[in-house]
CSV table of C-alpha atoms and ligand atoms in Angstrom, one decimal:
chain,number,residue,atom,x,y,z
W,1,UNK,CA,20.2,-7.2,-30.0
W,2,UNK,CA,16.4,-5.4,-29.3
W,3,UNK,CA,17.3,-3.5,-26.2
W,4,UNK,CA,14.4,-4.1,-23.4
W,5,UNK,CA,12.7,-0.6,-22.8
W,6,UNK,CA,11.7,-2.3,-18.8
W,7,UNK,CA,12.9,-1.1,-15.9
W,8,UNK,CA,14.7,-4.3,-13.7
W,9,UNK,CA,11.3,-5.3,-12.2
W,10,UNK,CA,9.4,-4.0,-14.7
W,11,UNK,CA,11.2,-6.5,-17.4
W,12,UNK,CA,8.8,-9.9,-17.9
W,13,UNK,CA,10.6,-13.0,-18.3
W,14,UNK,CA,10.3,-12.8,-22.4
W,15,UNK,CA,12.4,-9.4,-21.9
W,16,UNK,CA,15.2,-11.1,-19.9
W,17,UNK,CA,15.0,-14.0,-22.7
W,18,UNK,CA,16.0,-11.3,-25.5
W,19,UNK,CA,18.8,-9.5,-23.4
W,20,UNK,CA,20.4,-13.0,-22.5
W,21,UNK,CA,20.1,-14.6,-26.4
W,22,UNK,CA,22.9,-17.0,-26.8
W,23,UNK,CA,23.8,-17.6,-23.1
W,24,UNK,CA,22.3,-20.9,-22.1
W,25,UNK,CA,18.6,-21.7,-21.0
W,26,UNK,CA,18.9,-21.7,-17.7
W,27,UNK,CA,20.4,-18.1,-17.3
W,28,UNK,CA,17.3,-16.5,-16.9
W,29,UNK,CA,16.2,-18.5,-14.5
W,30,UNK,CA,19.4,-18.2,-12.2
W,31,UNK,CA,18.7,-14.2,-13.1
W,32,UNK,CA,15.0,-14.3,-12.5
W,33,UNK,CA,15.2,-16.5,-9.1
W,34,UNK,CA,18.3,-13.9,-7.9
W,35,UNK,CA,16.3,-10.8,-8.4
W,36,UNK,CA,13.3,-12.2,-7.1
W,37,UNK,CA,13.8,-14.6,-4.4
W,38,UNK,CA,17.5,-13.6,-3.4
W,39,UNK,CA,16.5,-9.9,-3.4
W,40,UNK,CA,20.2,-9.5,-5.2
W,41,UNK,CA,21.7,-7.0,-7.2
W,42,UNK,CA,23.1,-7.8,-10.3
W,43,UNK,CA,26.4,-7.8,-9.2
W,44,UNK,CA,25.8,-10.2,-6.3
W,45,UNK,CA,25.1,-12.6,-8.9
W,46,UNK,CA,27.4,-14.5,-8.5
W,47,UNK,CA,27.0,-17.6,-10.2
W,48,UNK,CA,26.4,-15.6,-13.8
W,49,UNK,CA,29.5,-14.6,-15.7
W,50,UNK,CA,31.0,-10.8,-14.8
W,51,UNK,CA,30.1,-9.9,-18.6
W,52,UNK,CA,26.6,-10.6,-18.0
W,53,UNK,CA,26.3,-8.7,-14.8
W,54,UNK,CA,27.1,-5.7,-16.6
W,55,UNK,CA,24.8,-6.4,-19.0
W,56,UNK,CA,21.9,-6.1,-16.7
W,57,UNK,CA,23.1,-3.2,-14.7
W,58,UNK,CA,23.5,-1.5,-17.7
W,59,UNK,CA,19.8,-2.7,-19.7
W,60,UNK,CA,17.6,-3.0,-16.8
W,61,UNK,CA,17.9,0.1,-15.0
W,62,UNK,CA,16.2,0.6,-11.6
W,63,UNK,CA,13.0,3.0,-11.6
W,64,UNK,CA,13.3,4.4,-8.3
W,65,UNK,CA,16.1,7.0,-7.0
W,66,UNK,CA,15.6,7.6,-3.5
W,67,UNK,CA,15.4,11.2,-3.0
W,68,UNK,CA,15.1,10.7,0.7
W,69,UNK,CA,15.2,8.1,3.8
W,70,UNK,CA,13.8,8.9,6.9
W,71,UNK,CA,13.7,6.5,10.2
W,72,UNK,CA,11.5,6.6,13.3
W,73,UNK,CA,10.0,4.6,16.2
W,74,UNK,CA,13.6,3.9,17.3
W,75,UNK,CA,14.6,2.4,13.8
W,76,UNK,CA,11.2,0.2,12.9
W,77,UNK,CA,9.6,2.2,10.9
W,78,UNK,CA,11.6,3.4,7.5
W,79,UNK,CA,10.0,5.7,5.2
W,80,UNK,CA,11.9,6.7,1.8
W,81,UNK,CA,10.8,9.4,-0.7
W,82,UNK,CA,11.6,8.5,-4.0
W,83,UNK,CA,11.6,9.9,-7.9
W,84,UNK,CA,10.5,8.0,-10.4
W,85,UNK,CA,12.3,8.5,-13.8
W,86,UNK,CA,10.3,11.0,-15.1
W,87,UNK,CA,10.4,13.2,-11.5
W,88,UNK,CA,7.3,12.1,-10.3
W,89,UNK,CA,7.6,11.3,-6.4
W,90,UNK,CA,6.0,8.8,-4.5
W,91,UNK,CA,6.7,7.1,-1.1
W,92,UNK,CA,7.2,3.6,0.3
W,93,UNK,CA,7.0,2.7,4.3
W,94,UNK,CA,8.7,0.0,6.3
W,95,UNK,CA,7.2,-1.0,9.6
W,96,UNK,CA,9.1,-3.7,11.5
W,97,UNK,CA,6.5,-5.1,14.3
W,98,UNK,CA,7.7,-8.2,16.9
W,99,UNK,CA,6.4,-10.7,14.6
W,100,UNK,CA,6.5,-9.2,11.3
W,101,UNK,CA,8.0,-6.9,8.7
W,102,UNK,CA,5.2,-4.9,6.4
W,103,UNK,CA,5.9,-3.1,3.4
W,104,UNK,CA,3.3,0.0,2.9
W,105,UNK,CA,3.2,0.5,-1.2
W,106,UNK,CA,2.2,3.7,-3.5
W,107,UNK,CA,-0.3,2.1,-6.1
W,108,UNK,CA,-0.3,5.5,-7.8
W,109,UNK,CA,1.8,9.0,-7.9
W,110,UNK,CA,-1.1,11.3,-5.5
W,111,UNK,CA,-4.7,10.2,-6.1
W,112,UNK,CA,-7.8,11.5,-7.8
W,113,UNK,CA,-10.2,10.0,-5.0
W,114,UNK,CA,-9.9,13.5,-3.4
W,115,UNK,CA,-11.1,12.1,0.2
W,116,UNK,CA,-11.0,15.2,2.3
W,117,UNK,CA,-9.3,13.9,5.1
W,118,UNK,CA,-6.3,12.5,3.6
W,119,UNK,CA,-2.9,14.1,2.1
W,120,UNK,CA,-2.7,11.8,-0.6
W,121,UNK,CA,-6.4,12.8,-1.7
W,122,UNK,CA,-5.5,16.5,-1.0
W,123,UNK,CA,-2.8,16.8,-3.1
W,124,UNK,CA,-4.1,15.1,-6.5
W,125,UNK,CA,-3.4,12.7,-9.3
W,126,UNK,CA,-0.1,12.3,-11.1
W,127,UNK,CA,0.2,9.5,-12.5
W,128,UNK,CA,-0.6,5.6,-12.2
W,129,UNK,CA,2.9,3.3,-11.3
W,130,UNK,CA,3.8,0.2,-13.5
W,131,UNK,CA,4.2,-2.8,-12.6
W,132,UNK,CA,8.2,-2.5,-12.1
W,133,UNK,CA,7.6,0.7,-10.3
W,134,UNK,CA,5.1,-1.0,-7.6
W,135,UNK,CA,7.3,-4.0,-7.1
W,136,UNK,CA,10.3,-2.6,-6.8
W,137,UNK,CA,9.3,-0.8,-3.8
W,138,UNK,CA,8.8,-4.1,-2.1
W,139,UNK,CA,12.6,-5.3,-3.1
W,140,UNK,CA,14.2,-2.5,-2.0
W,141,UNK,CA,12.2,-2.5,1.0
W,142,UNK,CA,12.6,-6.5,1.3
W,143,UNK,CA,16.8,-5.9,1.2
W,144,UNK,CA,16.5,-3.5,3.4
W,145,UNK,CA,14.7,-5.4,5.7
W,146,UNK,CA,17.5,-8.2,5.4
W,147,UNK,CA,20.0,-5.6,6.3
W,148,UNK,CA,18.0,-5.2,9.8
W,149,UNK,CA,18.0,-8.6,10.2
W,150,UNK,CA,14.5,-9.0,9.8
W,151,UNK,CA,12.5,-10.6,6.5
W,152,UNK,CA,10.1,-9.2,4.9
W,153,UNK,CA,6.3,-10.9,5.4
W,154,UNK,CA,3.5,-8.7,4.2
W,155,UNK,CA,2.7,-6.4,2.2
W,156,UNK,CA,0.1,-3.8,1.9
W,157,UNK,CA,-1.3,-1.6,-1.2
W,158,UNK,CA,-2.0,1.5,1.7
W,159,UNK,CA,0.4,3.8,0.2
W,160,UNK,CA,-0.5,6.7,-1.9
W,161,UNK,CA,-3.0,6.1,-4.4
W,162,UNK,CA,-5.8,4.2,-5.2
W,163,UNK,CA,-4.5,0.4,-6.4
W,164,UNK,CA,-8.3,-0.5,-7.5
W,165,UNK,CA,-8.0,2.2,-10.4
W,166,UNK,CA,-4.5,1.3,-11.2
W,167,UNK,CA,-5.8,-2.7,-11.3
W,168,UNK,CA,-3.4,-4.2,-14.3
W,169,UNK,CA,-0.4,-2.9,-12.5
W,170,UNK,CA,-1.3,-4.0,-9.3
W,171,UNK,CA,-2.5,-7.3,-9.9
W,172,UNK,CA,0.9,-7.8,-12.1
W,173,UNK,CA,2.5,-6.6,-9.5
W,174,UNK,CA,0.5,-8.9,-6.9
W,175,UNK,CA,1.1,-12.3,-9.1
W,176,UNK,CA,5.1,-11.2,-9.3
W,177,UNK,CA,5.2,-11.1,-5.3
W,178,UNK,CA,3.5,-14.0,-5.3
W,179,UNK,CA,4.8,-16.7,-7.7
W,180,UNK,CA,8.1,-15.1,-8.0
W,181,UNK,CA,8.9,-12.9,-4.3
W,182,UNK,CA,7.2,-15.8,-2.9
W,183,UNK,CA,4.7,-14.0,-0.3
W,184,UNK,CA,1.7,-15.9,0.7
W,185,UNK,CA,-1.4,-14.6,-1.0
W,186,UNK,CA,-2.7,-14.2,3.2
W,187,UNK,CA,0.3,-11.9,3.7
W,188,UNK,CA,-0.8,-9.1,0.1
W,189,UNK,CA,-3.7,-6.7,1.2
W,190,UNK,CA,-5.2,-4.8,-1.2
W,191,UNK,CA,-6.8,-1.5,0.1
W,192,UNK,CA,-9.7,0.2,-1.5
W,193,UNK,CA,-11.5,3.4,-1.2
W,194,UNK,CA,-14.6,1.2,-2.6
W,195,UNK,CA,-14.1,1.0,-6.4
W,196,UNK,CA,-16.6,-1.4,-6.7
W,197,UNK,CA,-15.7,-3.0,-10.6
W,198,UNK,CA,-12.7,-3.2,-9.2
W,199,UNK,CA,-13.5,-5.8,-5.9
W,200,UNK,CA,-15.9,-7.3,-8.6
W,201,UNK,CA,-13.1,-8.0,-10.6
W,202,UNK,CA,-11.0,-9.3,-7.6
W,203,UNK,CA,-13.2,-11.3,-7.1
W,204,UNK,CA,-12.8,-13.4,-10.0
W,205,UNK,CA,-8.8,-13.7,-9.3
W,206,UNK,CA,-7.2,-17.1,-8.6
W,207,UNK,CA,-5.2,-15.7,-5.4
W,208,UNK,CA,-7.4,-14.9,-2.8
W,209,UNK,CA,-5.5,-11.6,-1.5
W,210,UNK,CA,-7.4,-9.9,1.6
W,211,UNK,CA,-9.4,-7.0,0.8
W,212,UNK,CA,-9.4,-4.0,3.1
W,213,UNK,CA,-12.6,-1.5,2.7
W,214,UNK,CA,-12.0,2.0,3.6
W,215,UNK,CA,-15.4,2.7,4.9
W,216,UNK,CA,-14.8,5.6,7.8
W,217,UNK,CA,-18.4,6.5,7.6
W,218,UNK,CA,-21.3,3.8,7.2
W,219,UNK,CA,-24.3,6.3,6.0
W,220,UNK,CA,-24.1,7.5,2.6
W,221,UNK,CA,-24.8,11.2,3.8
W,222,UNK,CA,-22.3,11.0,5.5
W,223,UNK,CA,-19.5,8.8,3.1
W,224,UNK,CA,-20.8,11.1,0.6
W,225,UNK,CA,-18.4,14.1,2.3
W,226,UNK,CA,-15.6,12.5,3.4
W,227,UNK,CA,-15.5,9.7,0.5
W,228,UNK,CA,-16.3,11.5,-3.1
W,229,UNK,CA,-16.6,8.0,-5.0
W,230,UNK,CA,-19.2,6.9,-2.4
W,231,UNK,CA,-21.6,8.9,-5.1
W,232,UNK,CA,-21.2,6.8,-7.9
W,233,UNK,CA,-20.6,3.7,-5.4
W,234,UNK,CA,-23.1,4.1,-2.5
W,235,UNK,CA,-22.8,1.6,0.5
W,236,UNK,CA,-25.8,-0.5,-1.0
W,237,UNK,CA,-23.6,-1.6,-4.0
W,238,UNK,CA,-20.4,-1.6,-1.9
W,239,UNK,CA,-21.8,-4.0,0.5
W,240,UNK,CA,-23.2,-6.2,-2.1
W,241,UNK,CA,-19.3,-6.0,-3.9
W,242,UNK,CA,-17.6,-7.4,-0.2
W,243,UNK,CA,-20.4,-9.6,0.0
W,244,UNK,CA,-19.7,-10.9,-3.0
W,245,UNK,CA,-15.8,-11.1,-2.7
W,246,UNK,CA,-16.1,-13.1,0.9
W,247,UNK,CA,-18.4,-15.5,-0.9
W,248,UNK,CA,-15.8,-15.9,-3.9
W,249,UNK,CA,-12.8,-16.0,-1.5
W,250,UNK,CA,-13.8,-17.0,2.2
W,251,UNK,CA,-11.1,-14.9,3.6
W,252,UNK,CA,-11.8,-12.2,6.1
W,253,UNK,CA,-12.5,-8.5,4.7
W,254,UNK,CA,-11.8,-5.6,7.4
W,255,UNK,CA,-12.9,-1.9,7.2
W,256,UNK,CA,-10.9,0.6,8.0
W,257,UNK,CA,-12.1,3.4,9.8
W,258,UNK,CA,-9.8,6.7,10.8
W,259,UNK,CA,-11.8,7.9,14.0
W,260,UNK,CA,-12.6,11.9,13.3
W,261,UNK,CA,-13.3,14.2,16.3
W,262,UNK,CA,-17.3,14.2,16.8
W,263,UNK,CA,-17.6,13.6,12.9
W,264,UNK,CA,-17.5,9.7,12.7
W,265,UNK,CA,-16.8,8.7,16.2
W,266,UNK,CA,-20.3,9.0,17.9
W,267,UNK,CA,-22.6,5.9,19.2
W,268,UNK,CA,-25.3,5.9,16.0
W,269,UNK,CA,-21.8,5.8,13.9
W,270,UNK,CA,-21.1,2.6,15.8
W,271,UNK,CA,-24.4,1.2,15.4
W,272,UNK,CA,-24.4,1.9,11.5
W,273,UNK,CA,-21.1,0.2,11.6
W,274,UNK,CA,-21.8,-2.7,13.1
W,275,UNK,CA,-25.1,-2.7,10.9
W,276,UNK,CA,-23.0,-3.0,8.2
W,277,UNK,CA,-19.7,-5.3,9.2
W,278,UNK,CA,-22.9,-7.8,10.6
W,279,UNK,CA,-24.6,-7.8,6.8
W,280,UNK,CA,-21.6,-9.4,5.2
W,281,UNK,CA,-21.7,-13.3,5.2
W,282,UNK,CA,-18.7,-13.1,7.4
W,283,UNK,CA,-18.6,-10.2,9.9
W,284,UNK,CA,-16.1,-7.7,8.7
W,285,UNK,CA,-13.1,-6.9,11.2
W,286,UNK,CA,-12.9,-3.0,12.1
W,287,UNK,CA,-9.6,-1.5,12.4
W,288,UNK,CA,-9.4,1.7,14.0
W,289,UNK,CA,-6.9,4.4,13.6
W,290,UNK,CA,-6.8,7.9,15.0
W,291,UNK,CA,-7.0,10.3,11.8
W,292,UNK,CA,-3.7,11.6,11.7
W,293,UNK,CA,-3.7,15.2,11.0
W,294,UNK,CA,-3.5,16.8,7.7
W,295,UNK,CA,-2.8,20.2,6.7
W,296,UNK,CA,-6.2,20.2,4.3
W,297,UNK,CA,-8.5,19.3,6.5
W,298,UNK,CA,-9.0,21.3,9.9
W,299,UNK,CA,-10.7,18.5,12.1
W,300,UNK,CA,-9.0,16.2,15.0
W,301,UNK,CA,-8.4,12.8,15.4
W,302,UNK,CA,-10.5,11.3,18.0
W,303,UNK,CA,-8.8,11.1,21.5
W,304,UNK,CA,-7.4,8.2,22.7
W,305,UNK,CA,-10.3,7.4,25.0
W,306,UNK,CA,-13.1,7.9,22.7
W,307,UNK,CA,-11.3,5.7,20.7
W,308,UNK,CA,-11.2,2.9,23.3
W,309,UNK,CA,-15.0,3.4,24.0
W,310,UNK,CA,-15.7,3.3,19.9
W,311,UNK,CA,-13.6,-0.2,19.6
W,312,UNK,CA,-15.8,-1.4,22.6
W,313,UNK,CA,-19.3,-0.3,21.5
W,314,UNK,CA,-18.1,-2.7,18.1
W,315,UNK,CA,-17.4,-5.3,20.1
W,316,UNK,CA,-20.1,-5.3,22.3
W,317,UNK,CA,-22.0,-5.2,18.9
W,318,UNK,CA,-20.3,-8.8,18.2
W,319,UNK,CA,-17.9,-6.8,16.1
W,320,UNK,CA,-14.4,-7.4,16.0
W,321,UNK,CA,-11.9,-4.2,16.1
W,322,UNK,CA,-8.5,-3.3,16.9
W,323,UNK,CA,-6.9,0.0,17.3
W,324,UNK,CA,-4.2,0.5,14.8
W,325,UNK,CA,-1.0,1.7,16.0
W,326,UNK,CA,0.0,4.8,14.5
W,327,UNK,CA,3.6,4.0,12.5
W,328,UNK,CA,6.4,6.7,12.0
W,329,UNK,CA,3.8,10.0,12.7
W,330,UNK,CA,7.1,12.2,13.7
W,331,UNK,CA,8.0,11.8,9.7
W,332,UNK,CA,4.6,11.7,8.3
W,333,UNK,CA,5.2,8.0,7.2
W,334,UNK,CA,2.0,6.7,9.2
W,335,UNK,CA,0.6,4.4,6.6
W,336,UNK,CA,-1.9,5.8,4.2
W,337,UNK,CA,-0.9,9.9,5.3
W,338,UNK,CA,2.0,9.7,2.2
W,339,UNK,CA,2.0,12.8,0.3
W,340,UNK,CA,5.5,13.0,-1.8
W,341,UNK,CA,6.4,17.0,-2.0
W,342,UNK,CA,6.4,17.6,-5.4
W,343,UNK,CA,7.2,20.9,-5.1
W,344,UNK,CA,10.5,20.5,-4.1
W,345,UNK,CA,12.9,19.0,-7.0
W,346,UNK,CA,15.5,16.3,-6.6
W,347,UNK,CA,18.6,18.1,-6.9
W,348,UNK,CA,17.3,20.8,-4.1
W,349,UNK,CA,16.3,18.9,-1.5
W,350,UNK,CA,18.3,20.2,1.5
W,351,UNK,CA,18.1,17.6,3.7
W,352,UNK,CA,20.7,14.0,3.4
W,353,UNK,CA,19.4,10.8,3.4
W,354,UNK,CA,18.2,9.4,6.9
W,355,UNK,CA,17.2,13.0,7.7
W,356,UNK,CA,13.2,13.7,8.1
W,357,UNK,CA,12.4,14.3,4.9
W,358,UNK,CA,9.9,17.6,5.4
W,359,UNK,CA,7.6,19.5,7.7
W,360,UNK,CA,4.3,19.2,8.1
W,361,UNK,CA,2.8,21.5,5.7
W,362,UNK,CA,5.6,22.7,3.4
W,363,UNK,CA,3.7,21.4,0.7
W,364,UNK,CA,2.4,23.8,-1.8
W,365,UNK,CA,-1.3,22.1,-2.7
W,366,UNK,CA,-1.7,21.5,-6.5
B,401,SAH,N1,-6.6,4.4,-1.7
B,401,SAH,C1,-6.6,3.3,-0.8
B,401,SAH,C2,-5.3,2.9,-0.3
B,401,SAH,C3,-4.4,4.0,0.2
B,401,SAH,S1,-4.9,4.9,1.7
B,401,SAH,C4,-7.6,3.4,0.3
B,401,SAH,O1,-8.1,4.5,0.5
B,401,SAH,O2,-8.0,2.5,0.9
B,401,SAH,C5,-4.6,3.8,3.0
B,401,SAH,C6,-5.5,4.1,4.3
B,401,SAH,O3,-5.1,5.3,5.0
B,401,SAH,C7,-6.9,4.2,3.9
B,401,SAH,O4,-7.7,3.4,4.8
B,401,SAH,C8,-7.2,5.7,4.1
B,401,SAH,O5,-8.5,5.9,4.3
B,401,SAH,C9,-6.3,5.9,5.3
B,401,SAH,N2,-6.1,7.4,5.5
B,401,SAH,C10,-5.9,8.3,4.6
B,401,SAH,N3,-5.7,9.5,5.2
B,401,SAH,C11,-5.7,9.3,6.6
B,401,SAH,C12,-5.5,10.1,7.7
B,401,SAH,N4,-5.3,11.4,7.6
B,401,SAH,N5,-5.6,9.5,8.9
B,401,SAH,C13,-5.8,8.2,9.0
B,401,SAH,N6,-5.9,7.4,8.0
B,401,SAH,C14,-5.9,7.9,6.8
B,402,SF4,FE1,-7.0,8.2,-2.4
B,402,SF4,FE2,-7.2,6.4,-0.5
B,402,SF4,FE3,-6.4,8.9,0.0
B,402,SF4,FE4,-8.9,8.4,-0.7
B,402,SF4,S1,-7.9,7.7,1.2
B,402,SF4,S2,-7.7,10.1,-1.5
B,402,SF4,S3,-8.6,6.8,-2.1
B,402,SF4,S4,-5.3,7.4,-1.2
């Protein structure tokens, strides 16, 4: 028999076809639905014969070891740390709010963006993910939000790394949560730093995902420092990209913007921003989020007040904003601040599962 080389999400239907060869037709499906939509194990498989339980324990290996869990917030927000079969490290977050359970995905191992402000950024590019690698993450996260008695409702591509240069991965792994997960194309949210072939691209995509914009500054002076790729992508052609995926998709776009101490958070920053959210065909919604600090980057987040008076100059500029709530900052899992310590191998990590995973700062920078 041709042994699959995929990991257990990574495998595509014509991969579980080979590995169950002589076992009738609708095996795979049974498999493929109890993976997928039961969130099971192989062994809970129960309706498919012991012999071929083994079979897929032992030929579709998972492609994440969790290195390390860490809970805060009283239990709703879960972060794990987890290696990837080559070592690589990359982190997945849980947030359980009153009306929903998100799932907060690594697109990439670090990032090559290199935005100033953020950990990720700081800390470089290892690697893209596959397909298996990315969904995965959302199972294990998905069971474990059965096991809270919640279920799991969204999902969002704010982890580590940029998902708009990883796009074949993503979007394979965007159509799997979809057609086979069974999450609501208005529940997936791809973020981007502004890769603007890749919203183009998007764009032209039967599911109409939403789109979230990191903007943070809305002059290109300005996005220029804190957002490298805003110099081969200046706001102009950025604009004219959302502009363009609102038109192809009709579903709201929001910016995100992480409020820095006197940097972005001043009156003529609100006005640019509403300059811009107020050009797109459908005004973009704002969400605001203290910038959590990092240990790269020696500037503040913006008080709590200044960040109340920011959200209302937007809205008395007819733009919509909310404050985000900061998830999980005792353990660093705030979405979009993930930034896996690589320096620190598997074997040696010195702290047990459920314990905070590191400090603030104990990571050496590559
Ligand atoms: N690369 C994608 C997705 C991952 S980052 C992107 O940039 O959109 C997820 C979000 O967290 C982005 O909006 C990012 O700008 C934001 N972020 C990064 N560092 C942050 C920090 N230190 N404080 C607050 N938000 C941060
Ligand atoms: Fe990469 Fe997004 Fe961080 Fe920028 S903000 S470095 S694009 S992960």
């Amino acid at each position: 028999m041709t042994r699959p080389t995929a990991t257990r999400y990574g495998a595509s239907r014509a991969d579980l076809d080979l590995l169950l060869a002589g076992q009738p037709r609708y095996r795979v499906d049974q498999v493929w639905s109890g993976l997928y939509e039961q969130l099971a194990t192989p062994a809970e498989l129960t309706n498919v014969p012991k012999a071929t339980r083994a079979l897929l324990e032992a030929e579709l290996p998972l492609a994440l070891e969790p290195v390390a869990e860490s809970t805060s917030d009283g239990g709703e927000t879960v972060k794990w740390l987890w290696a990837l079969t080559d070592g690589t490290q990359v982190e997945t977050v849980l947030m359980h709010y009153d009306e929903r359970s998100t799932v907060c995905v690594s697109s990439q191992a670090g990032c090559a963006m290199g935005c100033t402000f953020c950990a990720t950024g700081q800390a470089g590019f290892d690697r893209h993910l596959d397909v298996g690698e990315i969904v995965e993450q959302v199972v294990r996260a998905g069971r474990r939000a059965r096991d809270d008695g919640r279920r799991l409702s969204n999902v969002v591509f704010m982890g580590m790394g940029e998902p708009l240069a990883n796009y074949d991965p993503t979007w394979a792994a965007v159509e799997r949560l979809h057609a086979d997960v069974g999450l609501s194309a208005r529940h997936l949210t791809v973020s981007t730093v502004g890769i603007v072939p890749g919203i183009r691209r998007l764009a032209l995509e039967e599911l109409p995902v939403n789109l979230a914009v990191s903007l943070h500054a809305a002059d290109d002076a300005l996005r220029d420092e804190l957002v490298p790729i805003n110099r081969r992508y200046p706001l102009s052609t950025l604009m004219d990209a959302c502009s363009g995926y609102l038109q192809a998709k009709h579903r709201r776009l929001s910016f995100e913007w992480a409020l820095i101490d006197g940097v972005n958070d001043r009156d003529i920053d609100a006005r640019h921003l509403i300059e811009r959210a107020r050009s797109l065909p459908l005004p973009a919604h704002v969400n605001l989020i203290p910038l959590n600090p990092t240990p790269g980057y020696a500037v503040r987040g913006t008080p709590p007040r200044r960040v109340r008076e920011f959200r209302d100059r937007l809205r008395d500029g007819g733009v919509n904003a909310t404050i985000r709530r900061t998830r999980g900052t005792e353990i660093d899992a705030a979405c979009g601040q993930l930034r896996a310590n690589h320096a620190i191998a598997p074997a040696s990590v010195d702290v047990a599962l459920g314990q905070p995973v590191r400090k603030r700062g104990s990571k050496a920078t590559t």
